[in-house]
């Protein structure tokens, strides 16, 4: 599971931090349907998704407040979601494993797997007792991934992670990467890559990028939706043996709220039906490289797909 989705921020567990109240412009097409609150984590991609949800639901006639926080533990705290929070943009494997550890303890074996439907079934079974409904997952997935320089890939004829079988490399990654199935452990045990050393420089951090660019490391850890790689001369190596668990983007909704507002399902299903990983890569690049505001990128995408028409 990606590090940014599992870190605990003890300082913030006491409550939700208000980041955006009524963001992107939208016009209601269905009258006043009442109020709702969206929460989630406050890294750029999650902010982008929250903006999309907000604009779609405001267009449908809801008054939407958005409260983004540092970690999942904050908005999943008692009384928050479901409770004062009605909707959260989630990641399938992340929410499945989180709910599983909540139910069975921190040492519980992960229920996520590379198979979307298997992971979804497990997640739904864990979500239902909590009063949470997981809607349809999108094809867009933000999973753990690994990159190298385009120059290194060309010189060694690399097209995917399997191309590195038997090769000794240094890996720049999150501090907890060593031994993890979705990180160094999987690279060694599944792909047969020899990890000489793991440099704990961070997940998709500038230090990790620079370590690979300068040749200190041959591989760096990031996500499948990283929009900054190409502009830095970097290249993602596909997980062709499917080590990574399914991390499809998926809406999580309060069951009580959904029962009272069933139209929300169709609205969010419509977005999930068109969203792709390539879409996220492009939009993340616009936010990270071009410094566009997530709300503006969200609005342009929804317009392009005809979802606000």
CSV table of C-alpha atoms in Angstrom, one decimal:
chain,number,residue,atom,x,y,z
A,1,UNK,CA,0.0,0.0,0.0
A,2,UNK,CA,1.3,3.4,-0.8
A,3,UNK,CA,3.0,5.1,2.1
A,4,UNK,CA,1.1,8.4,1.7
A,5,UNK,CA,-2.1,6.6,2.4
A,6,UNK,CA,-1.2,4.8,5.5
A,7,UNK,CA,0.9,7.2,7.6
A,8,UNK,CA,-0.6,8.2,10.9
A,9,UNK,CA,-0.7,11.9,11.7
A,10,UNK,CA,-1.4,11.9,15.5
A,11,UNK,CA,-1.5,15.7,15.6
A,12,UNK,CA,-4.4,15.8,13.3
A,13,UNK,CA,-6.5,12.9,14.6
A,14,UNK,CA,-8.6,15.3,16.8
A,15,UNK,CA,-10.5,16.7,13.9
A,16,UNK,CA,-10.9,17.5,10.2
A,17,UNK,CA,-8.9,20.5,8.8
A,18,UNK,CA,-10.9,22.7,6.5
A,19,UNK,CA,-9.1,23.1,3.2
A,20,UNK,CA,-11.8,24.2,0.7
A,21,UNK,CA,-15.4,25.0,1.5
A,22,UNK,CA,-17.1,25.8,-1.8
A,23,UNK,CA,-14.5,25.6,-4.5
A,24,UNK,CA,-14.9,25.3,-8.3
A,25,UNK,CA,-17.6,27.1,-10.1
A,26,UNK,CA,-20.7,25.2,-11.0
A,27,UNK,CA,-24.4,25.8,-11.6
A,28,UNK,CA,-27.1,23.7,-10.2
A,29,UNK,CA,-29.4,21.9,-12.6
A,30,UNK,CA,-31.7,20.1,-10.1
A,31,UNK,CA,-32.7,22.6,-7.5
A,32,UNK,CA,-31.7,22.5,-3.8
A,33,UNK,CA,-31.0,18.9,-2.6
A,34,UNK,CA,-29.4,19.8,0.7
A,35,UNK,CA,-25.9,19.8,2.1
A,36,UNK,CA,-23.1,17.2,2.2
A,37,UNK,CA,-19.4,17.1,3.2
A,38,UNK,CA,-16.6,15.5,1.2
A,39,UNK,CA,-13.4,14.5,2.9
A,40,UNK,CA,-10.2,12.8,1.8
A,41,UNK,CA,-6.4,13.3,1.9
A,42,UNK,CA,-4.8,16.5,0.9
A,43,UNK,CA,-2.2,15.4,-1.7
A,44,UNK,CA,-2.7,16.9,-5.2
A,45,UNK,CA,-4.4,13.9,-6.8
A,46,UNK,CA,-6.9,13.4,-3.9
A,47,UNK,CA,-7.6,17.2,-4.1
A,48,UNK,CA,-8.3,16.9,-7.8
A,49,UNK,CA,-10.8,14.1,-7.2
A,50,UNK,CA,-12.5,15.9,-4.4
A,51,UNK,CA,-12.8,18.9,-6.7
A,52,UNK,CA,-14.4,16.7,-9.4
A,53,UNK,CA,-16.9,15.2,-6.9
A,54,UNK,CA,-17.7,18.7,-5.6
A,55,UNK,CA,-18.4,20.2,-9.0
A,56,UNK,CA,-20.5,17.3,-10.1
A,57,UNK,CA,-22.6,17.3,-7.0
A,58,UNK,CA,-23.0,21.1,-6.9
A,59,UNK,CA,-24.2,20.9,-10.5
A,60,UNK,CA,-26.8,18.4,-9.3
A,61,UNK,CA,-28.1,20.8,-6.7
A,62,UNK,CA,-26.2,20.0,-3.5
A,63,UNK,CA,-24.4,22.4,-1.2
A,64,UNK,CA,-21.0,20.9,-0.8
A,65,UNK,CA,-18.3,21.5,1.8
A,66,UNK,CA,-14.8,19.9,1.2
A,67,UNK,CA,-12.5,19.1,4.2
A,68,UNK,CA,-9.2,17.5,3.3
A,69,UNK,CA,-6.8,16.1,5.9
A,70,UNK,CA,-3.4,14.5,6.2
A,71,UNK,CA,-4.2,10.8,6.6
A,72,UNK,CA,-7.0,8.3,6.4
A,73,UNK,CA,-7.0,7.9,10.2
A,74,UNK,CA,-8.4,11.4,10.5
A,75,UNK,CA,-11.5,11.2,8.4
A,76,UNK,CA,-12.1,7.6,9.5
A,77,UNK,CA,-12.1,8.6,13.2
A,78,UNK,CA,-15.3,7.9,15.1
A,79,UNK,CA,-18.1,10.3,14.2
A,80,UNK,CA,-16.4,11.6,11.0
A,81,UNK,CA,-17.0,9.1,8.1
A,82,UNK,CA,-19.6,8.0,8.0
A,83,UNK,CA,-21.2,10.7,10.1
A,84,UNK,CA,-20.3,14.4,9.6
A,85,UNK,CA,-18.6,13.3,6.4
A,86,UNK,CA,-20.8,11.7,3.7
A,87,UNK,CA,-18.5,11.0,0.8
A,88,UNK,CA,-14.7,10.2,0.3
A,89,UNK,CA,-12.7,9.7,-2.9
A,90,UNK,CA,-10.9,6.4,-2.0
A,91,UNK,CA,-8.4,3.9,-3.3
A,92,UNK,CA,-9.6,0.3,-3.5
A,93,UNK,CA,-6.7,-1.6,-2.0
A,94,UNK,CA,-6.0,1.1,0.5
A,95,UNK,CA,-9.5,1.3,2.0
A,96,UNK,CA,-9.8,-2.5,1.9
A,97,UNK,CA,-6.6,-3.1,4.0
A,98,UNK,CA,-7.4,-0.2,6.3
A,99,UNK,CA,-10.8,-1.5,7.2
A,100,UNK,CA,-9.3,-5.0,7.6
A,101,UNK,CA,-6.7,-3.8,10.1
A,102,UNK,CA,-9.4,-1.9,12.0
A,103,UNK,CA,-11.5,-5.0,12.2
A,104,UNK,CA,-8.7,-7.6,12.9
A,105,UNK,CA,-5.7,-5.6,14.2
A,106,UNK,CA,-2.6,-4.0,12.8
A,107,UNK,CA,-1.0,-7.4,12.1
A,108,UNK,CA,-3.9,-8.7,9.9
A,109,UNK,CA,-2.9,-10.1,6.6
A,110,UNK,CA,-3.8,-7.7,3.7
A,111,UNK,CA,-7.1,-8.6,1.9
A,112,UNK,CA,-6.1,-6.6,-1.2
A,113,UNK,CA,-4.8,-8.4,-4.2
A,114,UNK,CA,-4.0,-7.5,-7.9
A,115,UNK,CA,-7.5,-8.7,-8.8
A,116,UNK,CA,-10.0,-5.8,-8.8
A,117,UNK,CA,-13.1,-7.9,-8.2
A,118,UNK,CA,-11.6,-10.0,-5.4
A,119,UNK,CA,-10.4,-6.9,-3.6
A,120,UNK,CA,-13.7,-5.1,-4.2
A,121,UNK,CA,-15.6,-8.0,-2.7
A,122,UNK,CA,-13.4,-8.1,0.4
A,123,UNK,CA,-13.6,-4.3,0.8
A,124,UNK,CA,-17.4,-4.3,0.5
A,125,UNK,CA,-17.8,-6.9,3.1
A,126,UNK,CA,-15.7,-4.9,5.5
A,127,UNK,CA,-17.3,-1.6,4.6
A,128,UNK,CA,-20.9,-2.6,5.1
A,129,UNK,CA,-20.8,-3.1,8.9
A,130,UNK,CA,-19.3,0.4,9.1
A,131,UNK,CA,-22.2,1.9,7.3
A,132,UNK,CA,-20.1,2.6,4.1
A,133,UNK,CA,-21.0,1.8,0.5
A,134,UNK,CA,-18.3,1.4,-2.1
A,135,UNK,CA,-19.6,2.4,-5.5
A,136,UNK,CA,-18.2,1.2,-8.8
A,137,UNK,CA,-14.4,1.4,-9.1
A,138,UNK,CA,-12.9,3.3,-12.1
A,139,UNK,CA,-10.3,1.8,-14.5
A,140,UNK,CA,-8.0,4.5,-13.2
A,141,UNK,CA,-5.5,3.1,-10.7
A,142,UNK,CA,-2.9,4.8,-8.6
A,143,UNK,CA,-0.6,1.9,-7.5
A,144,UNK,CA,3.0,1.8,-6.3
A,145,UNK,CA,5.4,1.9,-9.3
A,146,UNK,CA,9.1,2.2,-10.1
A,147,UNK,CA,11.0,4.3,-12.6
A,148,UNK,CA,14.4,4.8,-14.1
A,149,UNK,CA,15.9,7.3,-16.4
A,150,UNK,CA,15.0,7.1,-20.1
A,151,UNK,CA,18.8,6.9,-20.8
A,152,UNK,CA,19.3,3.9,-18.5
A,153,UNK,CA,16.2,2.1,-19.9
A,154,UNK,CA,17.4,2.6,-23.5
A,155,UNK,CA,20.9,1.4,-22.7
A,156,UNK,CA,19.7,-1.8,-21.0
A,157,UNK,CA,16.7,-2.4,-23.3
A,158,UNK,CA,14.2,-2.1,-20.5
A,159,UNK,CA,10.5,-2.3,-21.3
A,160,UNK,CA,9.1,-3.5,-17.9
A,161,UNK,CA,10.3,-4.7,-14.5
A,162,UNK,CA,10.9,-8.2,-15.8
A,163,UNK,CA,13.6,-6.7,-18.0
A,164,UNK,CA,15.7,-6.2,-14.9
A,165,UNK,CA,15.7,-9.9,-13.9
A,166,UNK,CA,19.2,-10.7,-12.5
A,167,UNK,CA,20.3,-7.1,-12.5
A,168,UNK,CA,21.8,-5.5,-9.3
A,169,UNK,CA,20.4,-2.1,-8.6
A,170,UNK,CA,20.1,0.5,-5.9
A,171,UNK,CA,16.6,1.6,-5.1
A,172,UNK,CA,15.5,5.0,-3.8
A,173,UNK,CA,12.2,4.6,-2.0
A,174,UNK,CA,10.1,5.2,1.1
A,175,UNK,CA,11.7,4.3,4.4
A,176,UNK,CA,9.5,1.2,4.9
A,177,UNK,CA,10.2,-0.2,1.4
A,178,UNK,CA,12.6,-3.0,2.4
A,179,UNK,CA,10.9,-6.4,2.5
A,180,UNK,CA,7.5,-5.1,1.4
A,181,UNK,CA,5.8,-7.2,-1.2
A,182,UNK,CA,4.7,-4.1,-3.1
A,183,UNK,CA,8.3,-2.6,-2.9
A,184,UNK,CA,11.7,-4.1,-2.5
A,185,UNK,CA,10.4,-7.5,-1.4
A,186,UNK,CA,8.4,-8.0,-4.5
A,187,UNK,CA,11.2,-6.7,-6.8
A,188,UNK,CA,13.5,-9.3,-5.3
A,189,UNK,CA,11.3,-12.3,-4.8
A,190,UNK,CA,8.9,-12.0,-7.8
A,191,UNK,CA,11.1,-10.2,-10.4
A,192,UNK,CA,14.5,-11.6,-9.4
A,193,UNK,CA,16.0,-8.1,-9.2
A,194,UNK,CA,19.0,-7.9,-6.9
A,195,UNK,CA,18.5,-4.9,-4.6
A,196,UNK,CA,22.0,-3.8,-3.4
A,197,UNK,CA,20.7,-1.1,-1.2
A,198,UNK,CA,17.5,0.8,-0.4
A,199,UNK,CA,18.1,4.5,0.0
A,200,UNK,CA,15.2,5.8,2.3
A,201,UNK,CA,14.8,9.0,0.3
A,202,UNK,CA,11.0,9.1,0.2
A,203,UNK,CA,8.1,8.1,-1.9
A,204,UNK,CA,8.0,10.2,-5.1
A,205,UNK,CA,10.1,12.8,-3.4
A,206,UNK,CA,12.5,15.3,-5.1
A,207,UNK,CA,15.3,13.5,-3.3
A,208,UNK,CA,14.3,10.2,-4.9
A,209,UNK,CA,14.0,11.7,-8.4
A,210,UNK,CA,17.4,13.4,-8.1
A,211,UNK,CA,19.0,10.2,-6.8
A,212,UNK,CA,17.9,8.4,-10.0
A,213,UNK,CA,18.7,11.3,-12.3
A,214,UNK,CA,22.2,11.6,-10.9
A,215,UNK,CA,22.8,7.8,-11.1
A,216,UNK,CA,23.1,7.2,-7.4
A,217,UNK,CA,20.1,4.9,-7.8
A,218,UNK,CA,18.9,3.0,-10.8
A,219,UNK,CA,15.3,2.7,-9.6
A,220,UNK,CA,13.0,5.1,-7.8
A,221,UNK,CA,9.6,4.5,-6.1
A,222,UNK,CA,6.6,6.5,-7.3
A,223,UNK,CA,3.0,5.9,-8.4
A,224,UNK,CA,1.4,4.9,-11.7
A,225,UNK,CA,-0.2,8.3,-12.0
A,226,UNK,CA,3.0,10.4,-11.6
A,227,UNK,CA,2.7,13.2,-14.1
A,228,UNK,CA,6.2,14.6,-13.5
A,229,UNK,CA,8.4,11.7,-14.9
A,230,UNK,CA,8.6,12.5,-18.6
A,231,UNK,CA,9.6,16.1,-18.1
A,232,UNK,CA,12.5,15.0,-15.9
A,233,UNK,CA,13.7,12.4,-18.4
A,234,UNK,CA,12.4,9.5,-16.4
A,235,UNK,CA,10.4,6.5,-17.4
A,236,UNK,CA,8.0,4.1,-15.6
A,237,UNK,CA,8.7,0.4,-15.8
A,238,UNK,CA,5.3,-1.5,-15.9
A,239,UNK,CA,4.5,-4.1,-13.2
A,240,UNK,CA,4.1,-6.9,-15.8
A,241,UNK,CA,3.9,-9.6,-13.2
A,242,UNK,CA,1.1,-7.8,-11.3
A,243,UNK,CA,2.7,-7.6,-7.9
A,244,UNK,CA,0.8,-4.4,-6.9
A,245,UNK,CA,-2.6,-4.7,-5.3
A,246,UNK,CA,-5.6,-3.1,-7.1
A,247,UNK,CA,-5.6,0.6,-6.2
A,248,UNK,CA,-8.5,1.7,-8.4
A,249,UNK,CA,-10.0,5.0,-7.6
A,250,UNK,CA,-13.5,4.4,-6.0
A,251,UNK,CA,-16.1,6.5,-4.3
A,252,UNK,CA,-16.9,5.7,-0.6
A,253,UNK,CA,-20.3,6.9,0.5
A,254,UNK,CA,-22.3,6.9,3.8
A,255,UNK,CA,-24.9,4.2,3.4
A,256,UNK,CA,-27.4,6.3,5.3
A,257,UNK,CA,-26.8,9.3,3.0
A,258,UNK,CA,-27.0,7.2,-0.1
A,259,UNK,CA,-30.3,5.7,0.9
A,260,UNK,CA,-31.7,9.2,1.2
A,261,UNK,CA,-30.0,10.5,-1.9
A,262,UNK,CA,-29.8,7.6,-4.4
A,263,UNK,CA,-29.1,10.0,-7.3
A,264,UNK,CA,-25.5,10.4,-6.0
A,265,UNK,CA,-24.7,6.9,-7.2
A,266,UNK,CA,-25.4,7.7,-10.8
A,267,UNK,CA,-23.5,10.9,-10.7
A,268,UNK,CA,-20.3,9.4,-9.3
A,269,UNK,CA,-20.7,6.2,-11.4
A,270,UNK,CA,-20.6,8.4,-14.4
A,271,UNK,CA,-17.3,9.9,-13.5
A,272,UNK,CA,-15.8,6.5,-12.6
A,273,UNK,CA,-17.0,5.1,-16.0
A,274,UNK,CA,-14.8,7.5,-18.0
A,275,UNK,CA,-11.8,8.1,-15.7
A,276,UNK,CA,-8.5,6.4,-16.8
A,277,UNK,CA,-5.0,6.1,-15.4
A,278,UNK,CA,-3.7,8.1,-18.4
A,279,UNK,CA,-6.2,10.9,-17.6
A,280,UNK,CA,-4.8,11.1,-14.1
A,281,UNK,CA,-1.2,11.1,-15.3
A,282,UNK,CA,-2.0,14.1,-17.6
A,283,UNK,CA,-4.0,16.0,-15.0
A,284,UNK,CA,-1.4,15.4,-12.3
A,285,UNK,CA,1.2,16.8,-14.8
A,286,UNK,CA,-0.9,19.9,-15.3
A,287,UNK,CA,-1.1,20.4,-11.6
A,288,UNK,CA,2.5,19.6,-10.8
A,289,UNK,CA,4.4,20.8,-13.9
A,290,UNK,CA,2.2,23.6,-15.1
A,291,UNK,CA,1.1,24.8,-11.7
A,292,UNK,CA,-2.6,24.8,-12.6
A,293,UNK,CA,-5.2,24.8,-9.8
A,294,UNK,CA,-6.8,21.4,-9.2
A,295,UNK,CA,-10.3,22.9,-9.4
A,296,UNK,CA,-9.5,24.4,-12.8
A,297,UNK,CA,-8.1,21.1,-14.1
A,298,UNK,CA,-11.1,19.3,-12.7
A,299,UNK,CA,-13.5,21.7,-14.4
A,300,UNK,CA,-11.8,21.3,-17.8
A,301,UNK,CA,-11.9,17.5,-17.6
A,302,UNK,CA,-15.6,17.4,-16.6
A,303,UNK,CA,-16.5,19.7,-19.4
A,304,UNK,CA,-14.4,17.7,-21.9
A,305,UNK,CA,-16.3,14.5,-20.9
A,306,UNK,CA,-19.7,16.2,-21.0
A,307,UNK,CA,-20.4,15.5,-17.3
A,308,UNK,CA,-21.5,19.0,-16.5
A,309,UNK,CA,-23.6,19.4,-19.6
